[in-house]
PDB file of C-alpha atoms in Angstrom:
ATOM      1  CA  MET A   1     -48.656  -5.505  -2.295  1.00 33.00           C
ATOM      2  CA  ILE A   2     -45.916  -2.830  -2.154  1.00 32.00           C
ATOM      3  CA  PHE A   3     -42.305  -3.788  -1.554  1.00 31.00           C
ATOM      4  CA  LEU A   4     -39.906  -1.242  -0.079  1.00 32.00           C
ATOM      5  CA  ALA A   5     -36.185  -1.693  -0.574  1.00 33.00           C
ATOM      6  CA  PHE A   6     -33.872   0.102   1.845  1.00 30.00           C
ATOM      7  CA  PHE A   7     -30.383   0.612   0.467  1.00 30.00           C
ATOM      8  CA  VAL A   8     -27.574   1.634   2.808  1.00 33.00           C
ATOM      9  CA  ILE A   9     -24.278   2.917   1.447  1.00 37.00           C
ATOM     10  CA  ASP A  10     -21.292   1.559   3.355  1.00 41.00           C
ATOM     11  CA  HIS A  11     -19.329   4.530   4.728  1.00 49.00           C
ATOM     12  CA  SER A  12     -16.701   2.475   6.572  1.00 63.00           C
ATOM     13  CA  VAL A  13     -13.019   2.827   5.715  1.00 78.00           C
ATOM     14  CA  PRO A  14     -12.012   0.256   3.060  1.00 85.00           C
ATOM     15  CA  LEU A  15      -8.248   0.558   3.582  1.00 88.00           C
ATOM     16  CA  ALA A  16      -6.312   2.271   6.375  1.00 91.00           C
ATOM     17  CA  THR A  17      -2.709   2.417   7.616  1.00 93.00           C
ATOM     18  CA  TYR A  18      -1.376   2.565  11.162  1.00 93.00           C
ATOM     19  CA  TRP A  19       2.190   1.572  12.025  1.00 90.00           C
ATOM     20  CA  GLN A  20       3.495   3.873  14.755  1.00 89.00           C
ATOM     21  CA  ASP A  21       2.273   4.354  18.352  1.00 90.00           C
ATOM     22  CA  VAL A  22      -0.463   1.807  17.654  1.00 93.00           C
ATOM     23  CA  ASN A  23      -3.566   1.909  19.856  1.00 93.00           C
ATOM     24  CA  LEU A  24      -5.538  -1.323  19.503  1.00 94.00           C
ATOM     25  CA  ARG A  25      -8.615   0.189  21.189  1.00 94.00           C
ATOM     26  CA  VAL A  26      -8.840   2.919  18.537  1.00 93.00           C
ATOM     27  CA  ILE A  27      -8.621   0.337  15.769  1.00 94.00           C
ATOM     28  CA  LEU A  28     -11.406  -1.766  17.276  1.00 94.00           C
ATOM     29  CA  GLU A  29     -13.593   1.331  17.655  1.00 91.00           C
ATOM     30  CA  LYS A  30     -13.175   2.496  14.042  1.00 90.00           C
ATOM     31  CA  ARG A  31     -12.885  -0.953  12.461  1.00 90.00           C
ATOM     32  CA  PRO A  32     -11.343  -0.277   9.057  1.00 91.00           C
ATOM     33  CA  ARG A  33     -12.100  -3.172   6.741  1.00 92.00           C
ATOM     34  CA  THR A  34      -8.440  -3.622   5.783  1.00 94.00           C
ATOM     35  CA  LEU A  35      -5.620  -2.331   7.987  1.00 95.00           C
ATOM     36  CA  VAL A  36      -1.975  -2.076   6.935  1.00 96.00           C
ATOM     37  CA  VAL A  37       0.421  -2.401   9.872  1.00 96.00           C
ATOM     38  CA  ASP A  38       4.159  -2.744  10.310  1.00 96.00           C
ATOM     39  CA  PRO A  39       4.448  -6.294  11.699  1.00 97.00           C
ATOM     40  CA  TYR A  40       7.434  -5.207  13.801  1.00 96.00           C
ATOM     41  CA  CYS A  41       5.623  -2.225  15.413  1.00 94.00           C
ATOM     42  CA  GLY A  42       2.416  -3.263  17.114  1.00 93.00           C
ATOM     43  CA  PRO A  43       0.775  -2.185  20.381  1.00 93.00           C
ATOM     44  CA  GLY A  44       3.437  -1.357  22.955  1.00 90.00           C
ATOM     45  CA  ASP A  45       5.952  -0.771  20.129  1.00 90.00           C
ATOM     46  CA  ARG A  46       6.646  -4.507  19.794  1.00 93.00           C
ATOM     47  CA  PRO A  47       5.821  -7.017  17.054  1.00 96.00           C
ATOM     48  CA  TRP A  48       2.170  -7.864  16.537  1.00 97.00           C
ATOM     49  CA  THR A  49       1.192 -11.147  18.155  1.00 97.00           C
ATOM     50  CA  GLU A  50      -0.966 -13.961  16.821  1.00 97.00           C
ATOM     51  CA  ASP A  51      -3.592 -13.185  19.489  1.00 97.00           C
ATOM     52  CA  GLU A  52      -3.734  -9.489  18.533  1.00 97.00           C
ATOM     53  CA  LEU A  53      -4.133 -10.337  14.863  1.00 97.00           C
ATOM     54  CA  ARG A  54      -6.891 -12.798  15.749  1.00 97.00           C
ATOM     55  CA  THR A  55      -8.644 -10.042  17.707  1.00 97.00           C
ATOM     56  CA  LEU A  56      -8.526  -7.789  14.644  1.00 96.00           C
ATOM     57  CA  ARG A  57     -10.031 -10.466  12.440  1.00 97.00           C
ATOM     58  CA  GLU A  58     -12.758 -11.250  14.994  1.00 96.00           C
ATOM     59  CA  HIS A  59     -13.768  -7.562  14.817  1.00 95.00           C
ATOM     60  CA  GLY A  60     -13.996  -7.624  11.031  1.00 94.00           C
ATOM     61  CA  VAL A  61     -10.574  -6.047  10.369  1.00 95.00           C
ATOM     62  CA  LYS A  62      -8.319  -7.763   7.831  1.00 97.00           C
ATOM     63  CA  PRO A  63      -4.666  -7.282   8.872  1.00 97.00           C
ATOM     64  CA  VAL A  64      -2.145  -6.608   6.102  1.00 97.00           C
ATOM     65  CA  ALA A  65       1.613  -6.578   6.750  1.00 98.00           C
ATOM     66  CA  TYR A  66       3.930  -3.844   5.476  1.00 97.00           C
ATOM     67  CA  LEU A  67       7.006  -5.185   3.685  1.00 97.00           C
ATOM     68  CA  SER A  68       9.591  -3.266   1.659  1.00 96.00           C
ATOM     69  CA  LEU A  69      11.074  -4.727  -1.513  1.00 97.00           C
ATOM     70  CA  ALA A  70      14.241  -2.673  -2.035  1.00 97.00           C
ATOM     71  CA  THR A  71      15.078  -1.427   1.478  1.00 97.00           C
ATOM     72  CA  VAL A  72      15.323  -2.907   4.957  1.00 97.00           C
ATOM     73  CA  GLY A  73      14.915  -1.198   8.323  1.00 95.00           C
ATOM     74  CA  GLU A  74      17.119  -1.745  11.342  1.00 94.00           C
ATOM     75  CA  HIS A  75      13.957  -2.380  13.374  1.00 94.00           C
ATOM     76  CA  GLN A  76      13.199  -5.396  11.152  1.00 94.00           C
ATOM     77  CA  GLY A  77      15.489  -7.519  13.317  1.00 91.00           C
ATOM     78  CA  ASP A  78      15.573 -10.833  11.448  1.00 94.00           C
ATOM     79  CA  LEU A  79      15.616  -9.357   7.932  1.00 96.00           C
ATOM     80  CA  TYR A  80      18.168  -6.694   8.855  1.00 96.00           C
ATOM     81  CA  ARG A  81      20.501  -9.232  10.489  1.00 96.00           C
ATOM     82  CA  LEU A  82      20.247 -11.504   7.466  1.00 96.00           C
ATOM     83  CA  ALA A  83      21.024  -8.651   5.069  1.00 96.00           C
ATOM     84  CA  ARG A  84      24.065  -7.641   7.118  1.00 95.00           C
ATOM     85  CA  LYS A  85      25.311 -11.221   7.546  1.00 95.00           C
ATOM     86  CA  ARG A  86      24.966 -12.097   3.857  1.00 95.00           C
ATOM     87  CA  GLY A  87      26.561  -8.905   2.582  1.00 95.00           C
ATOM     88  CA  LEU A  88      23.310  -7.597   1.119  1.00 97.00           C
ATOM     89  CA  LEU A  89      23.136  -4.365   3.100  1.00 95.00           C
ATOM     90  CA  GLY A  90      23.713  -1.141   1.209  1.00 95.00           C
ATOM     91  CA  ARG A  91      23.772   2.609   1.631  1.00 95.00           C
ATOM     92  CA  PRO A  92      21.686   4.218   4.431  1.00 96.00           C
ATOM     93  CA  ASP A  93      18.504   5.881   3.245  1.00 95.00           C
ATOM     94  CA  PRO A  94      19.036   9.672   3.646  1.00 94.00           C
ATOM     95  CA  GLU A  95      15.275  10.259   3.808  1.00 90.00           C
ATOM     96  CA  TRP A  96      14.318   7.573   6.356  1.00 91.00           C
ATOM     97  CA  PRO A  97      16.900   7.186   9.167  1.00 91.00           C
ATOM     98  CA  GLY A  98      17.410   3.555  10.102  1.00 93.00           C
ATOM     99  CA  ASP A  99      16.543   2.227   6.635  1.00 95.00           C
ATOM    100  CA  HIS A 100      19.117   0.934   4.171  1.00 97.00           C
ATOM    101  CA  ALA A 101      19.266  -0.059   0.543  1.00 97.00           C
ATOM    102  CA  VAL A 102      19.501  -3.801   0.044  1.00 97.00           C
ATOM    103  CA  ARG A 103      20.682  -5.984  -2.828  1.00 97.00           C
ATOM    104  CA  PHE A 104      17.099  -7.092  -3.489  1.00 97.00           C
ATOM    105  CA  TRP A 105      18.014  -8.711  -6.811  1.00 96.00           C
ATOM    106  CA  GLU A 106      20.101 -11.352  -5.020  1.00 95.00           C
ATOM    107  CA  ARG A 107      18.517 -14.794  -4.576  1.00 95.00           C
ATOM    108  CA  ALA A 108      19.269 -14.758  -0.832  1.00 96.00           C
ATOM    109  CA  TRP A 109      17.133 -11.636  -0.292  1.00 97.00           C
ATOM    110  CA  LEU A 110      14.239 -12.810  -2.432  1.00 96.00           C
ATOM    111  CA  ASP A 111      14.248 -16.154  -0.621  1.00 96.00           C
ATOM    112  CA  ALA A 112      14.179 -14.290   2.701  1.00 96.00           C
ATOM    113  CA  LEU A 113      11.191 -12.210   1.604  1.00 97.00           C
ATOM    114  CA  ARG A 114       9.361 -15.295   0.340  1.00 96.00           C
ATOM    115  CA  ALA A 115       9.942 -17.031   3.673  1.00 97.00           C
ATOM    116  CA  LYS A 116       8.757 -13.901   5.472  1.00 97.00           C
ATOM    117  CA  LEU A 117       5.527 -13.916   3.443  1.00 98.00           C
ATOM    118  CA  LYS A 118       4.789 -17.470   4.582  1.00 98.00           C
ATOM    119  CA  GLU A 119       5.646 -16.576   8.178  1.00 97.00           C
ATOM    120  CA  LEU A 120       3.304 -13.581   8.064  1.00 98.00           C
ATOM    121  CA  ARG A 121       0.503 -15.674   6.576  1.00 97.00           C
ATOM    122  CA  ASP A 122       0.920 -18.341   9.262  1.00 98.00           C
ATOM    123  CA  LEU A 123       0.886 -15.677  11.983  1.00 97.00           C
ATOM    124  CA  GLY A 124      -2.533 -14.459  10.848  1.00 97.00           C
ATOM    125  CA  TYR A 125      -2.011 -11.749   8.257  1.00 98.00           C
ATOM    126  CA  GLU A 126      -4.400 -11.870   5.323  1.00 97.00           C
ATOM    127  CA  GLY A 127      -2.343  -9.735   2.989  1.00 97.00           C
ATOM    128  CA  VAL A 128       0.870  -7.858   2.322  1.00 98.00           C
ATOM    129  CA  PHE A 129       1.566  -4.217   1.424  1.00 97.00           C
ATOM    130  CA  ILE A 130       4.705  -4.045  -0.740  1.00 97.00           C
ATOM    131  CA  ASP A 131       6.583  -0.739  -0.545  1.00 96.00           C
ATOM    132  CA  VAL A 132       9.660   0.739  -2.280  1.00 96.00           C
ATOM    133  CA  VAL A 133       9.054  -1.017  -5.603  1.00 96.00           C
ATOM    134  CA  ASP A 134      10.493   2.007  -7.470  1.00 97.00           C
ATOM    135  CA  PRO A 135      14.074   2.439  -6.184  1.00 97.00           C
ATOM    136  CA  TRP A 136      15.008   3.940  -9.575  1.00 96.00           C
ATOM    137  CA  SER A 137      13.113   7.100  -8.539  1.00 95.00           C
ATOM    138  CA  ARG A 138      15.686   7.850  -5.814  1.00 95.00           C
ATOM    139  CA  ASP A 139      18.946   9.408  -7.006  1.00 96.00           C
ATOM    140  CA  TRP A 140      20.894   8.100  -4.020  1.00 97.00           C
ATOM    141  CA  TYR A 141      19.720   4.570  -4.739  1.00 97.00           C
ATOM    142  CA  VAL A 142      20.603   4.780  -8.438  1.00 97.00           C
ATOM    143  CA  GLU A 143      24.112   5.968  -7.542  1.00 97.00           C
ATOM    144  CA  TRP A 144      24.584   3.104  -5.082  1.00 97.00           C
ATOM    145  CA  PHE A 145      23.229   0.562  -7.573  1.00 97.00           C
ATOM    146  CA  HIS A 146      25.651   1.826 -10.244  1.00 97.00           C
ATOM    147  CA  ARG A 147      28.606   1.479  -7.844  1.00 95.00           C
ATOM    148  CA  GLU A 148      27.508  -2.037  -6.886  1.00 95.00           C
ATOM    149  CA  THR A 149      26.687  -3.414 -10.334  1.00 96.00           C
ATOM    150  CA  GLY A 150      27.705  -0.901 -13.002  1.00 96.00           C
ATOM    151  CA  GLY A 151      24.064  -0.845 -14.091  1.00 94.00           C
ATOM    152  CA  ASP A 152      21.941   2.167 -14.998  1.00 96.00           C
ATOM    153  CA  VAL A 153      18.396   3.284 -14.247  1.00 96.00           C
ATOM    154  CA  ASP A 154      16.884   0.935 -16.817  1.00 96.00           C
ATOM    155  CA  GLY A 155      18.795  -1.980 -15.353  1.00 96.00           C
ATOM    156  CA  LEU A 156      17.581  -1.127 -11.871  1.00 97.00           C
ATOM    157  CA  LYS A 157      14.011  -0.798 -13.106  1.00 97.00           C
ATOM    158  CA  GLY A 158      14.124  -4.167 -14.831  1.00 96.00           C
ATOM    159  CA  ARG A 159      15.443  -5.912 -11.719  1.00 97.00           C
ATOM    160  CA  SER A 160      12.806  -4.198  -9.609  1.00 97.00           C
ATOM    161  CA  TYR A 161       9.923  -5.461 -11.731  1.00 97.00           C
ATOM    162  CA  ARG A 162      11.349  -8.986 -11.879  1.00 97.00           C
ATOM    163  CA  ALA A 163      11.690  -9.082  -8.090  1.00 97.00           C
ATOM    164  CA  LEU A 164       8.209  -7.649  -7.602  1.00 97.00           C
ATOM    165  CA  GLU A 165       6.692 -10.248  -9.900  1.00 97.00           C
ATOM    166  CA  GLY A 166       8.449 -12.987  -7.955  1.00 96.00           C
ATOM    167  CA  LEU A 167       6.869 -11.744  -4.722  1.00 97.00           C
ATOM    168  CA  LEU A 168       3.467 -11.442  -6.399  1.00 97.00           C
ATOM    169  CA  ARG A 169       3.614 -15.086  -7.470  1.00 97.00           C
ATOM    170  CA  THR A 170       4.574 -16.219  -3.980  1.00 97.00           C
ATOM    171  CA  ALA A 171       1.837 -14.148  -2.349  1.00 97.00           C
ATOM    172  CA  ARG A 172      -0.721 -15.541  -4.794  1.00 96.00           C
ATOM    173  CA  ASP A 173       0.367 -19.110  -4.035  1.00 96.00           C
ATOM    174  CA  LEU A 174       0.020 -18.397  -0.299  1.00 97.00           C
ATOM    175  CA  GLY A 175      -3.461 -16.924  -0.724  1.00 97.00           C
ATOM    176  CA  LEU A 176      -2.398 -13.450   0.422  1.00 97.00           C
ATOM    177  CA  ARG A 177      -4.096 -10.283  -0.825  1.00 97.00           C
ATOM    178  CA  VAL A 178      -1.480  -7.845  -2.161  1.00 97.00           C
ATOM    179  CA  TYR A 179      -1.355  -4.055  -2.194  1.00 97.00           C
ATOM    180  CA  VAL A 180       1.504  -2.321  -4.013  1.00 97.00           C
ATOM    181  CA  ASN A 181       2.597   1.201  -3.136  1.00 96.00           C
ATOM    182  CA  ALA A 182       3.244   2.293  -6.702  1.00 95.00           C
ATOM    183  CA  GLY A 183       5.479   5.330  -6.283  1.00 93.00           C
ATOM    184  CA  ASP A 184       6.836   6.355  -9.684  1.00 93.00           C
ATOM    185  CA  ALA A 185       5.909   2.939 -11.065  1.00 94.00           C
ATOM    186  CA  VAL A 186       2.399   4.353 -11.409  1.00 93.00           C
ATOM    187  CA  PHE A 187       3.538   5.977 -14.666  1.00 93.00           C
ATOM    188  CA  ASP A 188       4.696   2.670 -16.195  1.00 93.00           C
ATOM    189  CA  ARG A 189       2.407   0.473 -18.256  1.00 92.00           C
ATOM    190  CA  LYS A 190       4.341  -2.469 -16.811  1.00 94.00           C
ATOM    191  CA  LEU A 191       2.630  -1.904 -13.447  1.00 95.00           C
ATOM    192  CA  ALA A 192      -0.793  -1.907 -15.097  1.00 93.00           C
ATOM    193  CA  GLU A 193       0.100  -5.147 -16.888  1.00 95.00           C
ATOM    194  CA  LEU A 194       1.152  -6.782 -13.626  1.00 96.00           C
ATOM    195  CA  LYS A 195      -2.029  -5.548 -11.948  1.00 95.00           C
ATOM    196  CA  ASP A 196      -4.132  -7.135 -14.685  1.00 94.00           C
ATOM    197  CA  ARG A 197      -2.178 -10.375 -14.368  1.00 95.00           C
ATOM    198  CA  TYR A 198      -2.107 -10.708 -10.572  1.00 96.00           C
ATOM    199  CA  GLY A 199      -5.083  -8.641  -9.443  1.00 94.00           C
ATOM    200  CA  PHE A 200      -3.400  -6.669  -6.661  1.00 96.00           C
ATOM    201  CA  GLY A 201      -4.553  -3.375  -5.195  1.00 94.00           C
ATOM    202  CA  VAL A 202      -2.546  -0.222  -5.899  1.00 95.00           C
ATOM    203  CA  VAL A 203      -1.804   2.705  -3.598  1.00 94.00           C
ATOM    204  CA  VAL A 204      -0.846   6.046  -5.159  1.00 93.00           C
ATOM    205  CA  GLU A 205       0.465   8.765  -2.855  1.00 92.00           C
ATOM    206  CA  ASN A 206       0.419  12.554  -3.103  1.00 91.00           C
ATOM    207  CA  VAL A 207      -1.787  13.006  -6.148  1.00 89.00           C
ATOM    208  CA  VAL A 208      -3.351  16.277  -4.962  1.00 88.00           C
ATOM    209  CA  ALA A 209      -0.654  17.642  -2.649  1.00 86.00           C
ATOM    210  CA  ASP A 210       2.708  16.860  -1.073  1.00 86.00           C
ATOM    211  CA  ASP A 211       3.204  15.914   2.574  1.00 83.00           C
ATOM    212  CA  GLU A 212       2.970  19.577   3.591  1.00 83.00           C
ATOM    213  CA  GLY A 213      -0.258  20.203   1.701  1.00 82.00           C
ATOM    214  CA  ARG A 214       1.341  22.127  -1.168  1.00 87.00           C
ATOM    215  CA  PRO A 215      -0.538  21.524  -4.445  1.00 87.00           C
ATOM    216  CA  THR A 216       0.995  19.055  -6.868  1.00 88.00           C
ATOM    217  CA  PRO A 217       2.244  20.794 -10.046  1.00 89.00           C
ATOM    218  CA  GLY A 218      -0.385  20.640 -12.766  1.00 87.00           C
ATOM    219  CA  ASN A 219       1.618  18.507 -15.194  1.00 88.00           C
ATOM    220  CA  VAL A 220       2.404  15.918 -12.513  1.00 88.00           C
ATOM    221  CA  PHE A 221      -1.206  15.919 -11.321  1.00 89.00           C
ATOM    222  CA  GLU A 222      -2.521  15.323 -14.843  1.00 90.00           C
ATOM    223  CA  ALA A 223       0.015  12.548 -15.430  1.00 90.00           C
ATOM    224  CA  LYS A 224      -1.095  10.820 -12.229  1.00 90.00           C
ATOM    225  CA  LEU A 225      -4.761  11.175 -13.166  1.00 88.00           C
ATOM    226  CA  ARG A 226      -4.069   9.546 -16.534  1.00 89.00           C
ATOM    227  CA  ALA A 227      -2.248   6.749 -14.738  1.00 90.00           C
ATOM    228  CA  LEU A 228      -5.199   6.277 -12.367  1.00 89.00           C
ATOM    229  CA  GLU A 229      -7.561   6.031 -15.331  1.00 88.00           C
ATOM    230  CA  ARG A 230      -5.327   3.382 -16.900  1.00 89.00           C
ATOM    231  CA  LEU A 231      -5.164   1.332 -13.688  1.00 89.00           C
ATOM    232  CA  GLY A 232      -8.955   1.118 -13.313  1.00 87.00           C
ATOM    233  CA  ASP A 233     -10.507  -0.033 -10.038  1.00 88.00           C
ATOM    234  CA  GLY A 234      -8.796  -1.392  -6.947  1.00 90.00           C
ATOM    235  CA  VAL A 235      -6.790   1.836  -6.556  1.00 91.00           C
ATOM    236  CA  TYR A 236      -6.469   3.891  -3.360  1.00 91.00           C
ATOM    237  CA  VAL A 237      -5.106   7.437  -3.138  1.00 91.00           C
ATOM    238  CA  PHE A 238      -3.209   8.459   0.003  1.00 92.00           C
ATOM    239  CA  GLU A 239      -2.869  12.143   0.857  1.00 90.00           C
ATOM    240  CA  TYR A 240      -1.123  13.627   3.898  1.00 89.00           C
ATOM    241  CA  GLY A 241      -1.363  17.388   4.179  1.00 81.00           C
ATOM    242  CA  ILE A 242      -5.003  18.287   3.449  1.00 84.00           C
ATOM    243  CA  ASP A 243      -8.226  18.635   5.415  1.00 82.00           C
ATOM    244  CA  PRO A 244     -10.616  15.801   4.416  1.00 75.00           C
ATOM    245  CA  GLU A 245     -13.784  17.680   5.409  1.00 77.00           C
ATOM    246  CA  ARG A 246     -12.884  20.953   3.725  1.00 80.00           C
ATOM    247  CA  GLU A 247     -11.595  19.243   0.589  1.00 77.00           C
ATOM    248  CA  ARG A 248     -14.251  16.535   0.158  1.00 75.00           C
ATOM    249  CA  ASN A 249     -16.186  18.224  -2.654  1.00 76.00           C
ATOM    250  CA  ARG A 250     -13.021  19.247  -4.489  1.00 78.00           C
ATOM    251  CA  LEU A 251     -11.663  15.711  -4.259  1.00 80.00           C
ATOM    252  CA  THR A 252     -14.882  14.366  -5.699  1.00 77.00           C
ATOM    253  CA  GLY A 253     -14.513  16.576  -8.754  1.00 79.00           C
ATOM    254  CA  LEU A 254     -10.815  15.868  -9.180  1.00 80.00           C
ATOM    255  CA  PHE A 255     -11.208  12.096  -9.176  1.00 81.00           C
ATOM    256  CA  SER A 256     -14.573  11.853 -10.917  1.00 79.00           C
ATOM    257  CA  ARG A 257     -13.054  10.526 -14.141  1.00 78.00           C
ATOM    258  CA  THR A 258     -11.264   7.648 -12.372  1.00 83.00           C
ATOM    259  CA  ASP A 259     -12.385   4.470 -10.605  1.00 84.00           C
ATOM    260  CA  VAL A 260     -10.478   5.312  -7.401  1.00 85.00           C
ATOM    261  CA  GLU A 261     -11.957   3.364  -4.478  1.00 83.00           C
ATOM    262  CA  GLU A 262     -11.034   5.874  -1.809  1.00 83.00           C
ATOM    263  CA  VAL A 263      -9.018   8.965  -0.997  1.00 86.00           C
ATOM    264  CA  TYR A 264      -7.471   8.290   2.398  1.00 88.00           C
ATOM    265  CA  ILE A 265      -5.879  11.126   4.392  1.00 88.00           C
ATOM    266  CA  THR A 266      -3.421  10.466   7.191  1.00 88.00           C
ATOM    267  CA  SER A 267      -0.118  11.688   8.652  1.00 87.00           C
ATOM    268  CA  PRO A 268       3.207  11.169   6.839  1.00 86.00           C
ATOM    269  CA  ASP A 269       4.370   8.927   9.716  1.00 86.00           C
ATOM    270  CA  HIS A 270       1.165   6.834   9.711  1.00 90.00           C
ATOM    271  CA  ASP A 271       1.009   7.292  13.481  1.00 88.00           C
ATOM    272  CA  ARG A 272      -2.788   7.333  13.669  1.00 88.00           C
ATOM    273  CA  LEU A 273      -5.829   6.149  11.757  1.00 90.00           C
ATOM    274  CA  GLY A 274      -6.626   8.790   9.185  1.00 88.00           C
ATOM    275  CA  LYS A 275      -9.909   9.815   7.613  1.00 85.00           C
ATOM    276  CA  ALA A 276     -11.467   8.590   4.399  1.00 83.00           C
ATOM    277  CA  ALA A 277     -12.849  11.027   1.866  1.00 78.00           C
ATOM    278  CA  VAL A 278     -14.496   8.563  -0.491  1.00 67.00           C
ATOM    279  CA  PRO A 279     -15.555  10.220  -3.753  1.00 61.00           C
ATOM    280  CA  PRO A 280     -19.365  10.003  -3.838  1.00 48.00           C
ATOM    281  CA  THR A 281     -19.107   9.162  -7.541  1.00 48.00           C
ATOM    282  CA  ALA A 282     -17.425   5.901  -6.613  1.00 50.00           C
ATOM    283  CA  LEU A 283     -20.138   5.192  -4.068  1.00 45.00           C
ATOM    284  CA  LEU A 284     -22.837   5.984  -6.606  1.00 47.00           C
ATOM    285  CA  LYS A 285     -21.312   3.647  -9.161  1.00 54.00           C
ATOM    286  CA  ARG A 286     -21.473   0.829  -6.629  1.00 46.00           C
ATOM    287  CA  SER A 287     -24.902   1.839  -5.335  1.00 44.00           C
ATOM    288  CA  ASP A 288     -26.384   2.097  -8.854  1.00 45.00           C
ATOM    289  CA  SER A 289     -25.160  -1.388  -9.663  1.00 45.00           C
ATOM    290  CA  THR A 290     -26.475  -2.869  -6.424  1.00 39.00           C
ATOM    291  CA  MET A 291     -29.778  -1.020  -6.644  1.00 34.00           C
ATOM    292  CA  GLY A 292     -30.247  -2.300 -10.180  1.00 37.00           C
ATOM    293  CA  ARG A 293     -29.830  -5.873  -8.995  1.00 42.00           C
ATOM    294  CA  LEU A 294     -32.290  -5.277  -6.156  1.00 31.00           C
ATOM    295  CA  LEU A 295     -34.913  -3.833  -8.493  1.00 30.00           C
ATOM    296  CA  LYS A 296     -34.588  -6.799 -10.821  1.00 37.00           C
ATOM    297  CA  LEU A 297     -35.262  -9.095  -7.873  1.00 35.00           C
ATOM    298  CA  LEU A 298     -38.301  -7.082  -6.826  1.00 33.00           C
ATOM    299  CA  VAL A 299     -39.959  -7.116 -10.215  1.00 33.00           C
ATOM    300  CA  ALA A 300     -39.050 -10.707 -11.111  1.00 40.00           C
TER     301      ALA A 300
END
């Protein structure tokens, strides 16, 4: 008797982002496995509802909530009001109008974020995407931090990692899956240590090109590749200014020495579902492993 095993590689999008001008119909058509959304900006430019999140989950989409560590947006009504009321609000972000620095190292802010994590979990989110974990990489933020505390870059970095670890512990206790947008923290071994300890996913932006599609300088590109190698699996690369179809083969070669799960290409404003250009090497690694298990079963 001859047994035939049919193996199908999953080409769906593992992780996608969409937090402006959200169209629920488009999401349900494309069905990314994990979708990062701004909980304050859902369909109709209003907060996502429990029913909408349930609809996502019923269609196989795991909703993940965007949450910033070191900044707060005016559109985040409850968090912004709390920051202003408690004297935690800082300098406006010159790069993102409507966002402000926040005294994230204060107990009041960390307690607010912990409470928000529980609220998001109870509403139906299955994970959280933590952004702005590297405020030390922004000159304007470092200057504000120095005026507020007298501290330097190293002091700001230390407080950032302590606050991040506090959120990671809370998310773990709540059963939430965590993704961290690494920023310049990707170059620090501390991030890799935290990843090993807490098992979160990592997003690394602009490895190949900047938002306008201009190539990343060679030394920066190589440094990011070395960081990706150190981080291992569970890492997703986000690019913004390149053509996923035209660049697919080049991306495969560029990331072949890493365990990157996916290269995901979208707009800088995350105002639509982007396209995935998954390196075939990553698919082959998974397919080889699965095929090996299938063959063992067949010959047993």
